Amino acid sequence: MVMRFTQSAHQDSFAFDHLPAPQDWPELMFSLPELQYPERINCASAFLEDIAAQGFADKVAIRSASESWTYAHLIATVNKIAHVLVDDMQLVPGNRVLLRGANNPMMAASILAVWKAGCIAVPTMPLLRAKELSVIIDKAQISAALCSAVLQEELMLAKEMSTTLQTLRLFHSDDAHGVESLMRDKPSEFTAVDTHAEDVCLISFTSGTTGKPKGTMHFHRDVLAICDCFPRSMLASQASDVFIGTPPLAFTFGLGGLLLFPLRVGATAVLLEKLTPETLLKSIDEFQATICFTAPTFYRQMLPLVSQFSLKSLQKTVSAGETLPIATREAWQAATGLIMIDGIGATEMLHIFISAAGSEARAGATGKAIPGYQACVLDADGNPAPVGVVGRLAVKGPTGCRYLDDERQKNYVYKGWNLTGDAYEMDADGYFHYRARTDDMIITAGYNVAGPEVEEILLKHPAVAECAVVGLPDEERGQIVKAFIVLRDSHTASDELIKDIQSFVKNNVAPYKYPRAIEFRDTLPRTETGKVQRFKLKV
């Protein structure tokens, strides 16, 4: 099914106009009965009114450190925010709304309100700086934003750089024009816009190896599909579950695992800000969480502390975002008795598509293609590779890559398959074993960092003449960002200069992208044509 714009509920055609050509889409499959969605559906209603109608209206939907919202309260809040979007911000279906906030009930309600109003949510990481935000704003032609008051500074700076962002409203604010003030007299009812299943509702940005952000476009149908695949088959989630974890809602890993998956089955989502390994363990006990989502780095950091807490409620732990080392999996099982559920997903695919749970999990393997998806390994000629051969991971299912106005669509989609950029090997039993990234993306503690983007910032430092950034293996974080720097003649290598350069990077891009290691070199290895040979720096 490929929608014509005349079928769309969008009045603003920007998203439709900037989808890839249909022939460049991956093949989409809806092989499971639960993936047969109606032609017209608004995913917000599916998470809210549809669940409340099943008898969950008075059940707790979202908990935070200080609040507890029932499904009925969440619905009323979402409806009031939707009125603010339409009545006060004058938005129409199809407009893009930038969302900026930590993991809390208001951020969650804002995302759902954007969908209910027929607009397109563009969640952004709390750590992003003005320069990064301005690129996203311009790429998606965003005219409106909802932002937590404590995160407004960088967005205000980005607004000054942008020609499109006109309207900004703050939540968690006492301002007379803040979201809460505007909500006060709004009705608690709002009729969801009658969106088409293929109306875009989410644009999630990811960085490629060039550092140029790619907007991945997802439909109302896609958002439901991820809830009806991984959590159904791997988690067997149900209304009694309590979900908790660390990934931001701006990551599709966090959006699914910490908000959409629990809402889909009438369960409870625990949304907490600024978690540490110790406070996550404490919160699992306090909130009696049953399912935890975080990256291998966090599980490794929690291991020495596990014995100090009661984790009797915890039933399933999900690891994704970076490679799960065998040692971490085994140590976690020894400490908790729980078999880690590993998984690989992609922003382009929206969530996890290869995984294994319980007795099906195997050390060293990510897992198998989950029900609803297919996967294979392609050789250098683009053909399915035999068992035991390392090649490009290729995936297809009910979700797939649709970049926002980006030529890289043709690189990601090949003969109907989504090419994730990962090198894998499949064994005789259909298990997929991760081997490496096929590009230069650095994955550190679950965050994606594009080396060229960091290089661009480093070259703005007055002491840096040349530089190259690579990812190096690290037991704690999976990889670390390391910069090799050639200094200008007027500067001398020193520990003080390293700290100064690191601070410079932190102040100009998201802090997790800064080089944790810096090595000064007289020259960088280059080819005859002048290209830096990064593989020589990884030795």
Coordinates of C-alpha atoms in Angstrom, one line a residue:
M1 CA 0.0 0.0 0.0
V2 CA 1.4 3.4 -1.1
M3 CA -0.8 6.3 -0.1
R4 CA -1.7 9.1 -2.5
F5 CA -1.6 12.5 -0.9
T6 CA -5.3 12.9 -1.6
Q7 CA -5.8 10.1 1.0
S8 CA -3.7 11.9 3.6
A9 CA -5.0 13.8 6.6
H10 CA -2.1 16.2 6.3
Q11 CA -2.7 19.7 5.2
D12 CA 1.0 20.4 5.1
S13 CA 2.4 18.2 2.4
F14 CA 6.1 18.6 3.3
A15 CA 6.7 15.0 4.6
F16 CA 4.8 13.4 1.7
D17 CA 6.7 15.5 -0.8
H18 CA 10.1 14.6 0.7
L19 CA 9.6 10.8 1.0
P20 CA 11.8 8.7 -1.2
A21 CA 10.4 7.6 -4.5
P22 CA 8.3 4.4 -4.0
Q23 CA 10.7 2.4 -6.1
D24 CA 13.4 3.2 -3.6
W25 CA 11.5 2.0 -0.6
P26 CA 12.5 -1.4 0.9
E27 CA 10.1 -4.3 0.5
L28 CA 7.6 -4.2 3.4
M29 CA 6.1 -7.4 4.8
F30 CA 3.0 -7.8 7.0
S31 CA 3.1 -11.5 7.5
L32 CA 1.6 -11.7 11.0
P33 CA -2.2 -11.3 11.7
E34 CA -1.5 -8.6 14.3
L35 CA 0.2 -6.5 11.6
Q36 CA -3.0 -6.2 9.5
Y37 CA -3.9 -2.5 10.3
P38 CA -6.8 -0.6 9.0
E39 CA -6.2 2.0 6.3
R40 CA -7.0 4.9 8.6
I41 CA -5.5 4.9 12.1
N42 CA -4.1 7.4 14.5
C43 CA -1.5 5.7 16.7
A44 CA -2.1 8.0 19.7
S45 CA -5.6 6.8 20.0
A46 CA -4.4 3.2 19.8
F47 CA -2.2 3.8 22.8
L48 CA -4.7 5.9 24.8
E49 CA -8.5 5.5 24.2
D50 CA -8.3 2.0 22.8
I51 CA -6.4 0.8 25.9
A52 CA -8.6 2.8 28.3
A53 CA -11.6 1.1 26.7
Q54 CA -10.2 -2.3 27.6
G55 CA -10.6 -1.4 31.3
F56 CA -7.3 0.3 32.0
A57 CA -8.5 3.9 32.4
D58 CA -7.8 3.9 36.2
K59 CA -4.6 1.9 35.9
V60 CA -1.2 3.7 36.2
A61 CA 0.2 4.4 32.8
I62 CA 3.3 6.5 33.7
R63 CA 5.3 7.0 36.9
S64 CA 8.1 9.3 37.6
A65 CA 10.1 10.2 40.7
S66 CA 7.3 12.5 41.9
E67 CA 4.2 11.7 39.8
S68 CA 1.9 8.8 39.0
W69 CA -0.5 9.3 36.0
T70 CA -3.4 6.9 35.2
Y71 CA -4.4 6.2 31.6
A72 CA -7.3 8.6 32.2
H73 CA -5.0 11.4 33.4
L74 CA -2.6 10.8 30.5
I75 CA -5.5 11.0 28.0
A76 CA -6.7 14.3 29.5
T77 CA -3.2 15.8 29.5
V78 CA -2.5 14.7 25.9
N79 CA -5.8 16.2 24.8
K80 CA -5.1 19.5 26.5
I81 CA -1.7 19.7 24.9
A82 CA -3.2 18.9 21.5
H83 CA -5.6 21.9 22.0
V84 CA -2.5 24.1 22.7
L85 CA -0.9 22.9 19.5
V86 CA -4.0 23.6 17.4
D87 CA -5.6 26.6 19.2
D88 CA -2.6 28.6 20.5
M89 CA 0.2 27.5 18.2
Q90 CA -2.0 27.4 15.1
L91 CA -0.6 24.1 13.8
V92 CA -2.2 22.0 11.1
P93 CA -1.8 18.3 10.4
G94 CA 1.5 17.6 8.7
N95 CA 3.5 20.3 10.5
R96 CA 6.7 19.2 12.2
V97 CA 7.1 19.8 16.0
L98 CA 10.5 19.6 17.6
L99 CA 10.3 18.0 21.1
R100 CA 13.0 18.6 23.6
G101 CA 12.9 17.1 27.1
A102 CA 14.3 14.4 29.4
N103 CA 12.4 11.2 30.2
N104 CA 9.4 12.5 32.1
P105 CA 5.5 12.4 31.8
M106 CA 5.2 15.8 30.1
M107 CA 7.7 14.8 27.4
A108 CA 5.8 11.6 26.8
A109 CA 2.4 13.3 26.7
S110 CA 3.8 15.9 24.3
I111 CA 4.9 13.3 21.8
L112 CA 1.5 11.6 22.0
A113 CA -0.3 15.0 21.6
V114 CA 1.6 15.8 18.5
W115 CA 0.5 12.5 16.9
K116 CA -3.1 13.0 18.1
A117 CA -3.2 16.4 16.4
G118 CA -2.0 14.8 13.1
C119 CA 1.4 16.6 13.3
I120 CA 4.8 15.0 13.1
A121 CA 7.0 14.6 16.2
V122 CA 10.7 15.3 15.9
P123 CA 12.2 14.3 19.3
T124 CA 15.7 15.5 20.0
M125 CA 18.4 14.4 22.4
P126 CA 18.7 16.6 25.5
L127 CA 22.5 16.7 25.0
L128 CA 22.4 18.2 21.6
R129 CA 23.8 21.7 21.1
A130 CA 22.4 24.6 19.1
K131 CA 24.4 23.9 16.0
E132 CA 23.1 20.3 15.9
L133 CA 19.6 21.4 16.6
S134 CA 19.6 24.0 13.9
V135 CA 20.6 21.5 11.3
I136 CA 17.6 19.3 12.3
I137 CA 15.3 22.3 12.3
D138 CA 16.3 23.3 8.8
K139 CA 16.4 19.8 7.4
A140 CA 12.8 19.0 8.6
Q141 CA 11.6 22.6 8.0
I142 CA 10.3 22.7 11.6
S143 CA 8.2 25.7 12.5
A144 CA 7.2 24.8 16.1
A145 CA 8.7 23.3 19.2
L146 CA 7.8 22.1 22.7
C147 CA 10.7 22.2 25.1
S148 CA 11.4 21.6 28.7
A149 CA 12.3 24.9 30.4
V150 CA 15.6 23.6 31.7
L151 CA 16.7 22.8 28.2
Q152 CA 15.7 26.0 26.5
E153 CA 19.1 27.7 26.2
E154 CA 20.5 25.7 23.3
L155 CA 17.1 25.7 21.5
M156 CA 16.9 29.5 21.8
L157 CA 20.3 29.7 20.2
A158 CA 19.2 27.3 17.5
K159 CA 16.1 29.4 16.8
E160 CA 18.3 32.4 16.1
M161 CA 20.2 30.4 13.6
S162 CA 17.1 29.1 11.9
T163 CA 14.8 30.7 9.3
T164 CA 11.9 28.3 9.9
L165 CA 11.4 27.9 13.7
Q166 CA 8.8 30.5 14.7
T167 CA 6.8 29.2 17.7
L168 CA 8.4 27.8 20.8
R169 CA 6.5 26.9 24.0
L170 CA 8.0 25.7 27.2
F171 CA 6.7 23.0 29.6
H172 CA 7.7 22.6 33.3
S173 CA 7.5 26.4 33.2
D174 CA 5.5 29.0 35.2
D175 CA 5.5 31.4 32.3
A176 CA 2.1 32.8 31.3
H177 CA 2.7 31.5 27.8
G178 CA 4.1 28.1 28.9
V179 CA 2.4 24.9 28.1
E180 CA 0.9 24.3 31.5
S181 CA -0.6 27.8 31.7
L182 CA -2.1 27.4 28.2
M183 CA -3.5 23.9 29.1
R184 CA -5.3 25.1 32.2
D185 CA -8.6 26.1 30.5
K186 CA -8.5 23.7 27.7
P187 CA -11.0 20.9 27.3
S188 CA -9.9 17.4 28.3
E189 CA -11.5 16.0 25.1
F190 CA -9.8 16.1 21.7
T191 CA -10.9 14.1 18.7
A192 CA -7.8 12.5 17.1
V193 CA -7.1 13.6 13.5
D194 CA -8.3 10.8 11.1
T195 CA -4.8 10.1 9.8
H196 CA -4.0 7.5 7.1
A197 CA -1.9 4.5 8.2
E198 CA 0.9 5.9 5.9
D199 CA 0.8 9.4 7.1
V200 CA 4.2 10.3 8.6
C201 CA 4.0 10.8 12.4
L202 CA 7.7 10.6 13.4
I203 CA 11.0 11.9 12.1
S204 CA 13.9 10.5 14.0
F205 CA 17.4 11.8 13.2
T206 CA 20.5 9.7 13.1
S207 CA 24.0 10.6 12.1
G208 CA 25.8 8.9 9.3
T209 CA 29.6 8.5 8.9
T210 CA 29.8 11.9 7.3
G211 CA 28.2 13.5 10.3
K212 CA 25.3 14.9 8.1
P213 CA 22.1 14.0 10.0
K214 CA 19.6 11.7 8.3
G215 CA 15.9 12.0 9.1
T216 CA 14.2 8.7 9.2
M217 CA 10.5 9.0 8.4
H218 CA 8.0 6.6 10.1
F219 CA 4.2 6.2 9.7
H220 CA 1.4 5.7 12.2
R221 CA 1.4 2.1 11.1
D222 CA 5.1 1.7 11.8
V223 CA 4.8 2.9 15.4
L224 CA 2.3 0.2 16.1
A225 CA 4.2 -2.5 14.2
I226 CA 7.2 -2.3 16.4
C227 CA 4.9 -2.7 19.4
D228 CA 3.4 -5.8 17.9
C229 CA 6.7 -7.5 17.0
F230 CA 9.6 -7.5 19.4
P231 CA 7.7 -7.0 22.7
R232 CA 5.1 -9.6 21.8
S233 CA 7.5 -12.3 20.7
M234 CA 10.6 -11.7 22.8
L235 CA 9.2 -10.1 26.0
A236 CA 5.7 -11.5 26.0
S237 CA 4.8 -8.2 27.7
Q238 CA 1.4 -7.8 29.5
A239 CA -0.5 -5.3 31.5
S240 CA 1.1 -6.3 34.8
D241 CA 4.6 -5.4 33.5
V242 CA 6.5 -2.3 34.7
F243 CA 9.0 -1.0 32.2
I244 CA 12.1 1.0 33.2
G245 CA 15.5 1.9 31.7
T246 CA 17.9 4.6 30.5
P247 CA 17.6 5.4 26.8
P248 CA 16.2 8.8 26.1
L249 CA 12.7 9.0 24.5
A250 CA 14.4 10.8 21.6
F251 CA 16.1 7.5 20.8
T252 CA 13.8 5.0 19.1
F253 CA 15.2 2.4 21.4
G254 CA 13.9 4.4 24.4
L255 CA 10.7 5.6 22.7
G256 CA 9.7 2.1 22.1
G257 CA 11.0 0.3 25.1
L258 CA 10.1 2.9 27.7
L259 CA 6.8 4.4 26.4
L260 CA 5.2 2.7 23.4
F261 CA 5.7 -0.9 24.4
P262 CA 4.1 -0.5 27.9
L263 CA 1.2 1.6 26.6
R264 CA 0.4 -0.9 23.9
V265 CA -0.6 -3.5 26.5
G266 CA -1.9 -1.4 29.3
A267 CA 1.3 -1.7 31.3
T268 CA 3.2 0.9 33.3
A269 CA 6.1 3.0 32.1
V270 CA 8.6 4.4 34.6
L271 CA 10.3 7.5 33.2
L272 CA 13.3 8.8 35.2
E273 CA 15.9 11.5 34.5
K274 CA 19.7 11.3 34.9
L275 CA 19.9 7.7 36.0
T276 CA 23.2 6.3 37.3
P277 CA 23.9 2.5 37.6
E278 CA 23.2 2.8 41.3
T279 CA 19.9 4.8 41.0
L280 CA 18.7 2.5 38.2
L281 CA 19.1 -0.5 40.5
K282 CA 17.5 1.4 43.3
S283 CA 14.6 2.4 41.1
I284 CA 14.0 -1.2 39.8
D285 CA 13.5 -2.2 43.5
E286 CA 11.4 0.9 44.4
F287 CA 9.0 0.7 41.4
Q288 CA 9.0 -3.1 41.3
A289 CA 10.0 -3.0 37.6
T290 CA 9.7 -6.2 35.6
I291 CA 11.5 -5.2 32.3
C292 CA 14.6 -3.1 32.0
F293 CA 16.1 -1.5 28.9
T294 CA 19.6 -0.2 28.7
A295 CA 23.0 -0.6 27.0
P296 CA 25.7 -3.2 27.8
T297 CA 27.8 -0.4 29.3
F298 CA 25.2 0.3 31.9
Y299 CA 24.8 -3.4 32.7
R300 CA 28.6 -3.7 33.2
Q301 CA 28.5 -0.7 35.5
M302 CA 25.7 -2.2 37.6
L303 CA 27.3 -5.6 38.1
P304 CA 29.4 -4.6 41.2
L305 CA 26.3 -3.1 42.8
V306 CA 23.7 -5.8 42.1
S307 CA 24.2 -7.5 45.5
Q308 CA 23.2 -4.3 47.3
F309 CA 19.6 -4.3 45.9
S310 CA 16.6 -6.6 45.8
L311 CA 15.8 -7.3 42.1
K312 CA 13.1 -9.9 42.8
S313 CA 10.6 -8.1 40.6
L314 CA 12.9 -8.0 37.6
Q315 CA 12.0 -10.7 35.0
K316 CA 13.6 -9.5 31.7
T317 CA 16.6 -7.3 30.8
V318 CA 17.1 -6.0 27.3
S319 CA 20.4 -5.0 25.9
A320 CA 20.9 -3.0 22.7
G321 CA 22.6 0.0 21.3
E322 CA 26.1 -1.6 21.1
T323 CA 27.7 -5.1 21.0
L324 CA 26.9 -7.2 24.1
P325 CA 30.2 -8.9 25.2
I326 CA 29.9 -12.6 26.2
A327 CA 31.6 -11.7 29.5
T328 CA 28.9 -9.1 30.3
R329 CA 26.1 -11.5 29.5
E330 CA 27.6 -14.3 31.6
A331 CA 28.4 -12.0 34.5
W332 CA 24.9 -10.5 34.5
Q333 CA 23.3 -14.0 34.5
A334 CA 25.6 -15.1 37.4
A335 CA 24.7 -12.0 39.4
T336 CA 20.9 -11.9 38.8
G337 CA 19.9 -15.3 37.4
L338 CA 18.5 -13.5 34.3
I339 CA 19.4 -14.4 30.8
M340 CA 20.1 -11.2 28.9
I341 CA 17.8 -10.5 25.9
D342 CA 20.2 -9.1 23.3
G343 CA 19.0 -7.3 20.2
I344 CA 19.9 -5.2 17.2
G345 CA 17.7 -2.4 15.8
A346 CA 18.2 0.7 13.8
T347 CA 16.7 4.1 13.7
E348 CA 15.9 3.4 10.0
M349 CA 13.9 0.3 11.1
L350 CA 12.5 2.0 14.2
H351 CA 13.4 -0.8 16.7
I352 CA 14.8 -4.3 17.3
F353 CA 14.5 -6.9 14.5
I354 CA 17.0 -9.6 15.5
S355 CA 16.9 -11.0 19.0
A356 CA 16.6 -14.1 21.2
A357 CA 15.1 -14.6 24.7
G358 CA 15.3 -17.2 27.4
S359 CA 16.5 -20.6 26.4
E360 CA 16.7 -19.5 22.8
A361 CA 19.5 -17.0 23.6
R362 CA 23.1 -18.0 22.7
A363 CA 26.3 -16.4 24.0
G364 CA 28.1 -14.6 21.2
A365 CA 25.0 -14.4 19.0
T366 CA 22.6 -11.4 18.8
G367 CA 19.8 -13.8 17.9
K368 CA 17.5 -14.7 15.0
A369 CA 15.2 -12.5 12.9
I370 CA 12.2 -12.0 15.2
P371 CA 8.6 -12.9 14.0
G372 CA 7.5 -10.4 11.4
Y373 CA 11.0 -9.8 10.0
Q374 CA 13.4 -11.6 7.7
A375 CA 17.2 -11.3 7.7
C376 CA 20.2 -12.6 5.7
V377 CA 23.9 -11.9 5.1
L378 CA 24.8 -10.5 1.7
D379 CA 28.2 -11.2 0.1
A380 CA 30.4 -8.7 -1.8
D381 CA 28.3 -9.3 -5.0
G382 CA 25.0 -8.6 -3.2
N383 CA 23.9 -12.2 -3.0
P384 CA 22.8 -14.2 0.1
A385 CA 26.0 -15.5 1.6
P386 CA 26.5 -19.1 2.7
V387 CA 26.5 -20.1 6.4
G388 CA 29.8 -19.0 8.1
V389 CA 30.6 -16.1 5.7
V390 CA 30.9 -12.6 7.0
G391 CA 28.9 -10.0 4.9
R392 CA 26.5 -7.2 5.1
L393 CA 23.4 -7.6 7.3
A394 CA 20.2 -7.2 5.3
V395 CA 16.7 -7.0 6.8
K396 CA 13.1 -6.6 5.8
G397 CA 9.8 -6.5 7.7
P398 CA 6.8 -4.3 8.4
T399 CA 9.1 -1.3 9.0
G400 CA 11.9 0.0 6.8
C401 CA 14.1 2.9 5.7
R402 CA 12.6 6.0 4.3
Y403 CA 15.0 8.9 4.5
L404 CA 13.9 12.5 4.5
D405 CA 15.0 13.9 1.1
D406 CA 18.4 12.1 1.2
E407 CA 20.4 10.5 -1.6
R408 CA 21.7 8.0 0.9
Q409 CA 18.4 6.2 0.6
K410 CA 19.9 4.3 -2.4
N411 CA 22.8 3.1 -0.2
Y412 CA 20.6 1.8 2.6
V413 CA 18.0 0.0 0.4
Y414 CA 19.3 -2.8 -1.9
K415 CA 16.9 -5.0 -3.9
G416 CA 14.2 -4.5 -1.3
W417 CA 16.5 -5.2 1.7
N418 CA 17.5 -2.7 4.4
L419 CA 21.3 -2.7 4.7
T420 CA 22.1 -1.7 8.3
G421 CA 25.8 -1.0 8.0
D422 CA 26.7 -4.0 10.1
A423 CA 28.9 -6.9 9.2
Y424 CA 27.4 -10.2 10.4
E425 CA 27.8 -13.9 10.1
M426 CA 25.0 -16.4 10.2
D427 CA 25.4 -19.9 11.6
A428 CA 23.7 -23.1 10.5
D429 CA 20.9 -22.6 13.0
G430 CA 20.0 -19.2 11.7
Y431 CA 21.6 -17.2 14.5
F432 CA 23.3 -14.0 13.6
H433 CA 26.8 -13.1 15.0
Y434 CA 28.0 -9.5 15.0
R435 CA 31.5 -9.0 13.5
A436 CA 31.9 -5.2 12.9
R437 CA 30.5 -2.0 11.5
T438 CA 30.8 -1.7 7.8
D439 CA 31.3 2.0 8.0
D440 CA 33.2 4.3 10.3
M441 CA 30.5 4.9 12.8
I442 CA 31.7 4.9 16.4
I443 CA 29.3 3.3 18.9
T444 CA 30.3 4.3 22.5
A445 CA 28.1 3.4 25.5
G446 CA 25.2 3.0 23.1
Y447 CA 25.6 6.4 21.4
N448 CA 26.4 6.8 17.7
V449 CA 29.2 9.2 17.0
A450 CA 30.3 10.1 13.5
G451 CA 34.1 10.7 13.4
P452 CA 34.0 13.4 10.7
E453 CA 31.6 15.4 12.7
V454 CA 34.0 15.5 15.7
E455 CA 36.9 16.3 13.3
E456 CA 35.0 19.3 12.0
I457 CA 34.8 20.7 15.6
L458 CA 38.4 19.9 16.4
L459 CA 39.6 21.7 13.3
K460 CA 38.0 24.9 14.7
H461 CA 40.3 24.8 17.7
P462 CA 43.2 27.2 17.3
A463 CA 45.8 24.6 18.2
V464 CA 44.7 21.9 15.7
A465 CA 46.2 21.8 12.2
E466 CA 45.0 18.3 11.2
C467 CA 43.1 15.6 12.9
A468 CA 41.5 12.2 12.4
V469 CA 38.9 10.6 14.7
V470 CA 38.4 6.8 15.1
G471 CA 36.7 4.4 17.5
L472 CA 38.9 2.1 19.5
P473 CA 37.8 -1.0 21.5
D474 CA 37.1 -0.3 25.2
E475 CA 36.0 -2.9 27.8
E476 CA 33.8 -0.4 29.6
R477 CA 32.1 1.5 26.8
G478 CA 32.4 -0.8 23.8
Q479 CA 34.4 1.8 22.0
I480 CA 35.8 5.2 22.8
V481 CA 36.3 8.2 20.6
K482 CA 40.0 8.8 20.0
A483 CA 41.5 11.8 18.2
F484 CA 44.8 11.9 16.5
I485 CA 45.9 15.5 16.2
V486 CA 48.7 17.3 14.4
L487 CA 49.3 20.7 16.1
R488 CA 50.0 24.0 14.6
D489 CA 53.6 25.2 14.9
S490 CA 52.8 27.7 17.6
H491 CA 51.5 25.1 20.0
T492 CA 53.1 22.4 22.1
A493 CA 51.6 19.1 23.2
S494 CA 50.7 18.9 26.9
D495 CA 48.1 17.4 29.3
E496 CA 46.6 20.9 29.7
L497 CA 46.1 21.2 26.0
I498 CA 44.4 17.9 25.9
K499 CA 41.9 19.0 28.5
D500 CA 41.4 22.3 26.7
I501 CA 40.6 20.6 23.4
Q502 CA 38.3 18.1 25.1
S503 CA 36.4 21.0 26.8
F504 CA 36.2 22.8 23.4
V505 CA 34.5 19.8 21.8
K506 CA 32.1 19.4 24.7
N507 CA 31.0 23.0 24.4
N508 CA 30.3 22.7 20.7
V509 CA 28.6 19.3 20.3
A510 CA 26.8 16.8 22.5
P511 CA 29.3 16.0 25.3
Y512 CA 29.2 12.2 24.7
K513 CA 31.0 12.9 21.3
Y514 CA 34.2 14.3 22.8
P515 CA 37.4 12.4 22.4
R516 CA 38.2 10.5 25.6
A517 CA 41.7 9.9 24.3
I518 CA 43.9 12.3 22.3
E519 CA 47.2 11.4 20.7
F520 CA 49.5 14.1 19.1
R521 CA 51.2 13.1 15.9
D522 CA 53.7 14.8 13.6
T523 CA 51.8 13.6 10.6
L524 CA 48.7 11.5 9.8
P525 CA 48.9 8.4 7.5
R526 CA 47.5 9.3 4.1
T527 CA 47.0 7.7 0.7
E528 CA 48.7 9.1 -2.4
T529 CA 45.6 11.1 -3.1
G530 CA 45.7 12.6 0.3
K531 CA 43.0 10.6 2.1
V532 CA 43.6 9.8 5.8
Q533 CA 44.1 6.0 6.3
R534 CA 42.0 5.6 9.4
F535 CA 42.5 1.9 9.5
K536 CA 46.2 2.5 10.3
L537 CA 45.2 4.5 13.4
K538 CA 43.1 1.7 14.8
V539 CA 46.0 -0.7 15.2

